[in-house]
Amino acid sequence: MAIAATPITHSRNLYDLLRQIVPPKEKAGELYRRLLAINELAGSMNAAGDVDGLIHFLAAYFLEYHPEDAVRLCIQDGTKYRKIYLSGPQAASEETTFSLNEGIPGSVMKSKTPLWIADTHSVRKIRKISGTAADTPIHSILVIPFSAIKNAVGCLEMVSNQSGRFDDIEYHLGLLVTSHFSSALENILTRQELATANARLRDHDLRLTQLNEKLQQLAHTDEATGLFNKRRLFERLDMEIARARRYGEILSCLMIDVDDFKQINDTYGHQAGDQVLRQIGDLLQRSLRVTDFKARYGGEEFTVLLPRTNSAGAFRVSEKLRAAFMSHEFALPTTTARLTVSIGVACCTEFENLNSHQVIRSADSALYRAKKSGKNRVCFADENEFHEGESQEFVRAVSQV
């Protein structure tokens, strides 16, 4: 059973109360010590790093100044509220749980209005209400709600078996303590919300970065082979040309064509052909350096960029690839096959007015000569004719079957 909280409208302000009790020096001294203790409590609570630390300081205060009173901190938790025992008969930090509609704390939190009854004999129902702080007779009660981040989140419940235990002074001191607790709690919850929001933002940024990287990878990757695609090839080749021009380096470009690949598609189907293309991509990855750029140019044609590699080095790499293809058994649906490749090489040492399309065209012309000369061989383009345009026909065979 719950009762409506009773608003306090007749209380005097703390300044007037202080003026009245100044003559009794012992009371004035005690009140001064309490105010100092509350001020120290406020500093400790503001320095607390979490809610548990905040409750620890609050419990220490009430254990010292209200050891005989039953003081409980009630905090909303969904459709219930937790009651944390700060001082009195039960051990500090012990907890129980009640429905939000249960007991005096539930009524106070719902109305957001303090409840102060100096003598419960005038309110017969008080001693029968569930959710009160103690099982012993209640003769005086003070319950003050508090909020954090603009929401009513709990209340401070103080009960005593002494009539008149909570007077005007105790009421105002309770308001002061609760105000400091509310402010410190709001600071902690705000920091926690900010930390949570920052963590979510970091996670979002990480997922966004990973997604962008994945999109970039998909935009530059050939699905069939796992190698880079033609678009990325030209981007990378422009970069390599610019770097070679700036630092006076050498750059070689290989155009590779798988000989008679059409027979695989015609005999076993395009799905088997795609499986072989994937195996070719794996073979190129294994056979070349990490720094060598590998791309699928289109169909059964592949391109390899060899930074800082002269014609002799490019020839060695080309022959290594040619041997790797001839010795590798490519898996087909019902059998295995050995393949050969023709390779055209463009070795660049002069980069003035040279662009990526001219390099590819020269390597492709060399590849054409290798295919026309009998396949399964390496041919080099003549760099002196790199800039002669579309009509260039220049290759020099350097290996035979």
Short mmCIF file of C-alpha atoms in Angstrom, two decimals:
data_model
loop_
_atom_site.label_atom_id
_atom_site.label_comp_id
_atom_site.label_asym_id
_atom_site.label_seq_id
_atom_site.Cartn_x
_atom_site.Cartn_y
_atom_site.Cartn_z
CA MET A 1 0.00 0.00 0.00
CA ALA A 2 1.31 3.47 -0.81
CA ILE A 3 0.37 6.93 0.38
CA ALA A 4 0.73 10.26 -1.33
CA ALA A 5 3.75 12.26 -0.27
CA THR A 6 2.99 15.28 1.88
CA PRO A 7 4.54 18.53 0.62
CA ILE A 8 6.39 20.66 3.14
CA THR A 9 5.18 24.26 3.11
CA HIS A 10 5.62 25.38 6.68
CA SER A 11 9.39 24.94 7.15
CA ARG A 12 11.55 27.90 8.11
CA ASN A 13 14.70 28.67 6.17
CA LEU A 14 18.04 27.53 7.55
CA TYR A 15 19.26 31.06 8.24
CA ASP A 16 16.34 31.81 10.55
CA LEU A 17 16.83 28.52 12.32
CA LEU A 18 20.51 29.25 12.86
CA ARG A 19 19.69 32.62 14.40
CA GLN A 20 17.35 30.96 16.86
CA ILE A 21 19.85 28.39 18.11
CA VAL A 22 22.95 30.56 18.25
CA PRO A 23 22.60 31.34 22.02
CA PRO A 24 23.05 27.66 23.04
CA LYS A 25 26.74 27.46 22.11
CA GLU A 26 26.86 23.68 22.22
CA LYS A 27 24.13 23.42 19.57
CA ALA A 28 25.77 26.06 17.41
CA GLY A 29 29.07 24.24 17.62
CA GLU A 30 27.49 20.92 16.69
CA LEU A 31 25.67 22.49 13.76
CA TYR A 32 28.90 24.11 12.60
CA ARG A 33 30.65 20.72 12.70
CA ARG A 34 27.79 19.17 10.71
CA LEU A 35 28.02 21.87 8.07
CA LEU A 36 31.76 21.36 7.82
CA ALA A 37 31.21 17.60 7.52
CA ILE A 38 28.64 18.13 4.76
CA ASN A 39 31.05 20.46 2.95
CA GLU A 40 33.77 17.79 3.17
CA LEU A 41 31.27 15.15 2.06
CA ALA A 42 30.41 17.27 -1.00
CA GLY A 43 34.08 17.45 -1.98
CA SER A 44 34.54 13.71 -1.54
CA MET A 45 31.42 12.88 -3.55
CA ASN A 46 32.43 15.24 -6.37
CA ALA A 47 35.78 13.43 -6.57
CA ALA A 48 34.16 9.98 -6.66
CA GLY A 49 34.83 8.07 -9.85
CA ASP A 50 31.64 6.00 -9.88
CA VAL A 51 28.30 5.51 -8.14
CA ASP A 52 29.71 2.92 -5.72
CA GLY A 53 32.30 5.43 -4.52
CA LEU A 54 29.59 8.04 -4.15
CA ILE A 55 27.48 5.72 -1.98
CA HIS A 56 30.54 4.81 0.10
CA PHE A 57 31.12 8.44 1.11
CA LEU A 58 27.41 8.95 1.80
CA ALA A 59 27.29 5.88 4.03
CA ALA A 60 30.35 7.05 5.97
CA TYR A 61 28.63 10.37 6.71
CA PHE A 62 25.39 8.82 7.98
CA LEU A 63 27.18 6.16 10.01
CA GLU A 64 28.90 8.99 11.87
CA TYR A 65 26.02 11.43 12.28
CA HIS A 66 22.97 9.15 12.20
CA PRO A 67 24.18 5.87 13.73
CA GLU A 68 20.86 5.17 15.47
CA ASP A 69 18.62 6.18 12.56
CA ALA A 70 17.68 3.89 9.72
CA VAL A 71 18.95 5.69 6.60
CA ARG A 72 18.34 4.20 3.18
CA LEU A 73 19.23 5.30 -0.33
CA CYS A 74 16.53 4.35 -2.85
CA ILE A 75 17.44 4.32 -6.55
CA GLN A 76 15.08 3.61 -9.43
CA ASP A 77 15.97 0.62 -11.58
CA GLY A 78 13.44 0.07 -14.35
CA THR A 79 10.04 -0.80 -12.86
CA LYS A 80 11.54 -1.27 -9.39
CA TYR A 81 13.73 0.60 -6.98
CA ARG A 82 16.74 -0.64 -5.04
CA LYS A 83 17.04 0.25 -1.39
CA ILE A 84 20.63 0.51 -0.18
CA TYR A 85 21.11 0.49 3.60
CA LEU A 86 23.49 3.24 4.70
CA SER A 87 23.10 3.17 8.49
CA GLY A 88 20.90 1.67 11.17
CA PRO A 89 20.03 -1.92 12.13
CA GLN A 90 21.02 -3.54 8.82
CA ALA A 91 24.57 -3.70 7.49
CA ALA A 92 25.82 -0.92 5.25
CA SER A 93 25.56 -1.58 1.49
CA GLU A 94 22.92 -4.31 1.97
CA GLU A 95 20.21 -4.06 -0.69
CA THR A 96 16.54 -4.99 -1.15
CA THR A 97 14.23 -4.40 -4.10
CA PHE A 98 10.69 -3.02 -4.21
CA SER A 99 8.10 -2.14 -6.82
CA LEU A 100 8.00 1.53 -7.82
CA ASN A 101 4.45 1.75 -6.44
CA GLU A 102 5.43 0.25 -3.11
CA GLY A 103 5.94 2.07 0.16
CA ILE A 104 6.70 5.62 1.12
CA PRO A 105 9.83 5.89 -1.11
CA GLY A 106 7.73 4.90 -4.12
CA SER A 107 5.19 7.63 -3.33
CA VAL A 108 7.91 10.25 -2.85
CA MET A 109 9.70 9.35 -6.07
CA LYS A 110 6.42 9.43 -7.96
CA SER A 111 5.39 12.85 -6.63
CA LYS A 112 8.97 14.23 -6.54
CA THR A 113 7.95 15.95 -3.29
CA PRO A 114 9.67 15.52 0.11
CA LEU A 115 7.79 13.79 2.92
CA TRP A 116 8.49 14.96 6.46
CA ILE A 117 6.56 13.71 9.47
CA ALA A 118 7.98 14.67 12.84
CA ASP A 119 5.56 12.42 14.76
CA THR A 120 3.88 9.48 13.03
CA HIS A 121 1.29 9.06 15.80
CA SER A 122 -0.77 11.58 13.89
CA VAL A 123 -0.62 9.38 10.73
CA ARG A 124 -1.89 5.95 11.71
CA LYS A 125 -1.16 4.30 8.32
CA ILE A 126 2.58 5.02 8.41
CA ARG A 127 3.42 2.13 10.72
CA LYS A 128 1.60 -0.36 8.46
CA ILE A 129 3.14 0.61 5.14
CA SER A 130 5.39 -1.90 3.36
CA GLY A 131 8.67 -0.69 1.91
CA THR A 132 9.60 1.42 4.92
CA ALA A 133 13.12 1.42 6.23
CA ALA A 134 12.91 -0.60 9.40
CA ASP A 135 10.84 -3.26 11.08
CA THR A 136 10.97 -1.38 14.40
CA PRO A 137 8.22 1.17 15.22
CA ILE A 138 8.51 4.36 13.16
CA HIS A 139 7.87 7.59 15.05
CA SER A 140 9.64 10.11 12.80
CA ILE A 141 10.31 9.99 9.06
CA LEU A 142 12.01 12.17 6.47
CA VAL A 143 12.15 11.21 2.78
CA ILE A 144 13.76 13.57 0.25
CA PRO A 145 13.70 12.84 -3.52
CA PHE A 146 16.70 13.57 -5.72
CA SER A 147 17.23 13.67 -9.47
CA ALA A 148 20.03 13.43 -11.97
CA ILE A 149 19.97 14.48 -15.63
CA LYS A 150 16.49 16.00 -15.17
CA ASN A 151 14.83 12.75 -14.06
CA ALA A 152 13.65 11.65 -10.62
CA VAL A 153 15.97 8.74 -9.96
CA GLY A 154 15.62 8.10 -6.26
CA CYS A 155 15.18 9.39 -2.73
CA LEU A 156 16.93 9.48 0.64
CA GLU A 157 14.82 7.82 3.37
CA MET A 158 15.48 8.49 7.06
CA VAL A 159 13.34 6.95 9.79
CA SER A 160 13.64 6.91 13.56
CA ASN A 161 11.85 5.32 16.52
CA GLN A 162 12.10 8.67 18.30
CA SER A 163 9.28 11.15 17.90
CA GLY A 164 10.47 14.54 16.70
CA ARG A 165 13.87 13.18 15.66
CA PHE A 166 13.74 15.03 12.33
CA ASP A 167 13.09 18.70 13.00
CA ASP A 168 13.58 21.79 10.85
CA ILE A 169 17.35 21.64 11.21
CA GLU A 170 17.57 17.96 10.20
CA TYR A 171 15.22 18.61 7.31
CA HIS A 172 17.40 21.41 5.90
CA LEU A 173 20.58 19.46 6.51
CA GLY A 174 18.99 16.50 4.70
CA LEU A 175 18.11 18.77 1.78
CA LEU A 176 21.71 20.01 1.69
CA VAL A 177 23.18 16.49 1.71
CA THR A 178 20.70 15.30 -0.93
CA SER A 179 21.46 18.32 -3.12
CA HIS A 180 25.20 17.59 -3.04
CA PHE A 181 24.55 13.89 -3.70
CA SER A 182 22.28 14.73 -6.66
CA SER A 183 24.90 17.06 -8.17
CA ALA A 184 27.71 14.51 -7.79
CA LEU A 185 25.49 11.73 -9.16
CA GLU A 186 24.57 13.81 -12.20
CA ASN A 187 28.27 14.49 -12.88
CA ILE A 188 29.07 10.79 -12.71
CA LEU A 189 26.13 9.77 -14.90
CA THR A 190 27.00 12.49 -17.40
CA ARG A 191 30.62 11.27 -17.57
CA GLN A 192 29.41 7.70 -17.98
CA GLU A 193 26.99 8.68 -20.73
CA LEU A 194 29.73 10.66 -22.45
CA ALA A 195 32.16 7.75 -22.15
CA THR A 196 29.50 5.38 -23.52
CA ALA A 197 28.69 7.76 -26.37
CA ASN A 198 32.39 8.15 -27.18
CA ALA A 199 32.83 4.37 -27.14
CA ARG A 200 29.86 3.97 -29.49
CA LEU A 201 31.28 6.69 -31.71
CA ARG A 202 34.67 4.97 -31.80
CA ASP A 203 32.99 1.67 -32.65
CA HIS A 204 30.95 3.39 -35.35
CA ASP A 205 34.06 5.04 -36.78
CA LEU A 206 35.90 1.71 -36.72
CA ARG A 207 33.04 -0.08 -38.49
CA LEU A 208 32.80 2.76 -41.00
CA THR A 209 36.55 2.62 -41.63
CA GLN A 210 36.40 -1.15 -42.06
CA LEU A 211 33.43 -0.80 -44.40
CA ASN A 212 35.20 1.85 -46.45
CA GLU A 213 38.29 -0.34 -46.65
CA LYS A 214 36.11 -3.24 -47.75
CA LEU A 215 34.41 -1.08 -50.37
CA GLN A 216 37.78 0.15 -51.59
CA GLN A 217 38.99 -3.42 -51.77
CA LEU A 218 35.90 -4.50 -53.69
CA ALA A 219 36.24 -1.52 -56.02
CA HIS A 220 39.84 -2.43 -56.83
CA THR A 221 39.72 -6.23 -56.68
CA ASP A 222 38.92 -8.72 -59.40
CA GLU A 223 36.29 -11.07 -58.04
CA ALA A 224 37.34 -14.11 -60.06
CA THR A 225 41.05 -14.12 -59.14
CA GLY A 226 41.41 -12.02 -55.99
CA LEU A 227 44.01 -9.88 -57.77
CA PHE A 228 43.69 -6.16 -58.41
CA ASN A 229 41.50 -5.12 -61.32
CA LYS A 230 42.23 -3.06 -64.43
CA ARG A 231 41.09 0.19 -62.84
CA ARG A 232 43.51 -0.18 -59.96
CA LEU A 233 46.25 -1.23 -62.38
CA PHE A 234 46.23 2.11 -64.19
CA GLU A 235 46.11 4.03 -60.88
CA ARG A 236 49.11 2.12 -59.58
CA LEU A 237 51.01 2.37 -62.85
CA ASP A 238 50.60 6.18 -62.85
CA MET A 239 51.99 6.24 -59.30
CA GLU A 240 54.95 4.03 -60.21
CA ILE A 241 55.78 6.13 -63.29
CA ALA A 242 55.71 9.33 -61.21
CA ARG A 243 57.94 7.79 -58.56
CA ALA A 244 60.40 6.36 -61.08
CA ARG A 245 60.56 9.74 -62.84
CA ARG A 246 61.22 11.57 -59.57
CA TYR A 247 63.87 9.23 -58.18
CA GLY A 248 65.48 8.10 -61.42
CA GLU A 249 64.41 4.48 -61.03
CA ILE A 250 63.58 1.72 -63.51
CA LEU A 251 60.16 0.15 -63.99
CA SER A 252 59.20 -3.00 -65.85
CA CYS A 253 55.70 -4.05 -66.89
CA LEU A 254 54.69 -7.61 -67.83
CA MET A 255 51.62 -8.46 -69.90
CA ILE A 256 50.79 -12.17 -69.51
CA ASP A 257 48.36 -14.19 -71.58
CA VAL A 258 47.39 -17.80 -70.82
CA ASP A 259 47.84 -19.77 -74.04
CA ASP A 260 44.76 -21.55 -75.44
CA PHE A 261 42.63 -20.76 -72.40
CA LYS A 262 39.52 -20.78 -74.58
CA GLN A 263 39.80 -24.57 -74.83
CA ILE A 264 39.21 -24.90 -71.07
CA ASN A 265 35.97 -22.89 -71.27
CA ASP A 266 34.83 -24.76 -74.37
CA THR A 267 35.62 -28.19 -72.90
CA TYR A 268 34.73 -27.83 -69.23
CA GLY A 269 32.52 -24.74 -69.13
CA HIS A 270 32.97 -21.22 -67.87
CA GLN A 271 32.57 -22.24 -64.23
CA ALA A 272 35.62 -24.51 -64.56
CA GLY A 273 37.37 -21.66 -66.33
CA ASP A 274 36.67 -19.36 -63.37
CA GLN A 275 38.15 -21.96 -61.02
CA VAL A 276 41.30 -22.06 -63.09
CA LEU A 277 41.48 -18.26 -63.08
CA ARG A 278 41.39 -18.36 -59.28
CA GLN A 279 44.26 -20.88 -59.30
CA ILE A 280 46.20 -18.63 -61.67
CA GLY A 281 45.75 -15.72 -59.26
CA ASP A 282 47.07 -17.86 -56.39
CA LEU A 283 50.04 -18.99 -58.49
CA LEU A 284 50.97 -15.40 -59.35
CA GLN A 285 50.77 -14.40 -55.69
CA ARG A 286 53.07 -17.24 -54.67
CA SER A 287 55.56 -16.78 -57.50
CA LEU A 288 56.14 -13.03 -57.19
CA ARG A 289 57.45 -10.63 -54.55
CA VAL A 290 55.09 -8.84 -52.19
CA THR A 291 56.24 -5.55 -53.71
CA ASP A 292 55.34 -6.70 -57.22
CA PHE A 293 51.90 -5.50 -58.30
CA LYS A 294 49.63 -8.18 -59.82
CA ALA A 295 46.37 -7.47 -61.63
CA ARG A 296 43.93 -9.15 -63.95
CA TYR A 297 43.80 -7.07 -67.10
CA GLY A 298 40.81 -8.89 -68.55
CA GLY A 299 39.83 -12.35 -69.78
CA GLU A 300 42.90 -14.56 -69.43
CA GLU A 301 45.33 -11.63 -69.51
CA PHE A 302 47.26 -10.50 -66.45
CA THR A 303 49.61 -7.61 -65.74
CA VAL A 304 52.55 -7.46 -63.35
CA LEU A 305 54.44 -4.29 -62.41
CA LEU A 306 58.04 -4.74 -61.26
CA PRO A 307 59.32 -1.57 -59.53
CA ARG A 308 63.08 -0.95 -59.60
CA THR A 309 63.57 -3.88 -62.00
CA ASN A 310 65.67 -3.63 -65.18
CA SER A 311 65.35 -5.75 -68.31
CA ALA A 312 67.56 -8.53 -66.97
CA GLY A 313 65.53 -8.75 -63.78
CA ALA A 314 62.26 -8.64 -65.71
CA PHE A 315 63.49 -11.47 -67.94
CA ARG A 316 64.35 -13.63 -64.93
CA VAL A 317 60.91 -13.02 -63.39
CA SER A 318 59.19 -13.77 -66.71
CA GLU A 319 61.06 -17.04 -67.17
CA LYS A 320 60.29 -18.01 -63.58
CA LEU A 321 56.60 -17.45 -64.25
CA ARG A 322 56.70 -19.35 -67.50
CA ALA A 323 58.32 -22.32 -65.75
CA ALA A 324 55.86 -22.12 -62.86
CA PHE A 325 52.89 -22.39 -65.21
CA MET A 326 54.35 -25.30 -67.14
CA SER A 327 55.08 -27.27 -63.96
CA HIS A 328 51.82 -26.54 -62.14
CA GLU A 329 48.87 -28.92 -62.38
CA PHE A 330 45.66 -26.89 -62.57
CA ALA A 331 42.63 -28.70 -61.16
CA LEU A 332 39.69 -29.27 -63.49
CA PRO A 333 36.37 -31.04 -62.75
CA THR A 334 37.56 -34.48 -63.91
CA THR A 335 41.29 -34.06 -64.50
CA THR A 336 44.25 -31.71 -64.24
CA ALA A 337 45.96 -29.61 -66.89
CA ARG A 338 49.25 -27.85 -67.44
CA LEU A 339 49.18 -24.42 -69.01
CA THR A 340 51.68 -22.19 -70.79
CA VAL A 341 51.85 -18.41 -70.92
CA SER A 342 53.12 -15.82 -73.37
CA ILE A 343 54.66 -12.70 -71.84
CA GLY A 344 55.33 -9.27 -73.26
CA VAL A 345 57.71 -7.00 -71.32
CA ALA A 346 58.09 -3.22 -71.41
CA CYS A 347 61.15 -2.03 -69.50
CA CYS A 348 61.06 1.72 -68.86
CA THR A 349 64.15 3.80 -68.18
CA GLU A 350 63.07 7.13 -69.68
CA PHE A 351 59.86 8.66 -68.30
CA GLU A 352 59.66 12.09 -69.92
CA ASN A 353 56.15 12.42 -71.42
CA LEU A 354 55.49 8.74 -70.67
CA ASN A 355 52.08 7.68 -69.36
CA SER A 356 50.48 4.46 -68.17
CA HIS A 357 48.59 3.80 -71.40
CA GLN A 358 51.80 3.97 -73.45
CA VAL A 359 53.49 1.46 -71.10
CA ILE A 360 50.57 -0.98 -71.31
CA ARG A 361 50.36 -0.57 -75.08
CA SER A 362 54.07 -1.32 -75.46
CA ALA A 363 53.91 -4.40 -73.24
CA ASP A 364 50.78 -5.55 -75.06
CA SER A 365 52.52 -5.16 -78.43
CA ALA A 366 55.37 -7.30 -77.14
CA LEU A 367 52.83 -9.87 -75.95
CA TYR A 368 51.22 -9.89 -79.39
CA ARG A 369 54.59 -10.70 -80.95
CA ALA A 370 55.16 -13.47 -78.42
CA LYS A 371 51.79 -15.04 -79.29
CA LYS A 372 52.36 -14.60 -83.03
CA SER A 373 55.83 -16.12 -82.76
CA GLY A 374 54.55 -19.41 -81.37
CA LYS A 375 53.36 -18.74 -77.78
CA ASN A 376 54.99 -19.88 -74.54
CA ARG A 377 57.75 -17.30 -74.80
CA VAL A 378 58.90 -13.89 -73.58
CA CYS A 379 59.27 -10.87 -75.85
CA PHE A 380 60.56 -7.37 -75.03
CA ALA A 381 59.33 -4.08 -76.43
CA ASP A 382 61.83 -1.59 -77.84
CA GLU A 383 61.80 1.40 -75.48
CA ASN A 384 63.02 3.73 -78.22
CA GLU A 385 59.61 3.46 -79.83
CA PHE A 386 57.47 3.87 -76.64
CA HIS A 387 56.28 7.26 -77.80
CA GLU A 388 55.55 6.48 -81.47
CA GLY A 389 51.82 6.01 -80.93
CA GLU A 390 49.30 3.33 -81.82
CA SER A 391 51.15 2.03 -84.90
CA GLN A 392 54.17 0.76 -83.01
CA GLU A 393 55.25 -2.79 -83.96
CA PHE A 394 58.40 -3.50 -82.04
CA VAL A 395 59.40 -6.62 -80.13
CA ARG A 396 62.53 -8.59 -79.67
CA ALA A 397 62.23 -12.30 -78.83
CA VAL A 398 64.61 -13.38 -76.08
CA SER A 399 63.54 -16.97 -75.44
CA GLN A 400 62.34 -19.95 -77.33
CA VAL A 401 60.15 -22.88 -76.35
#
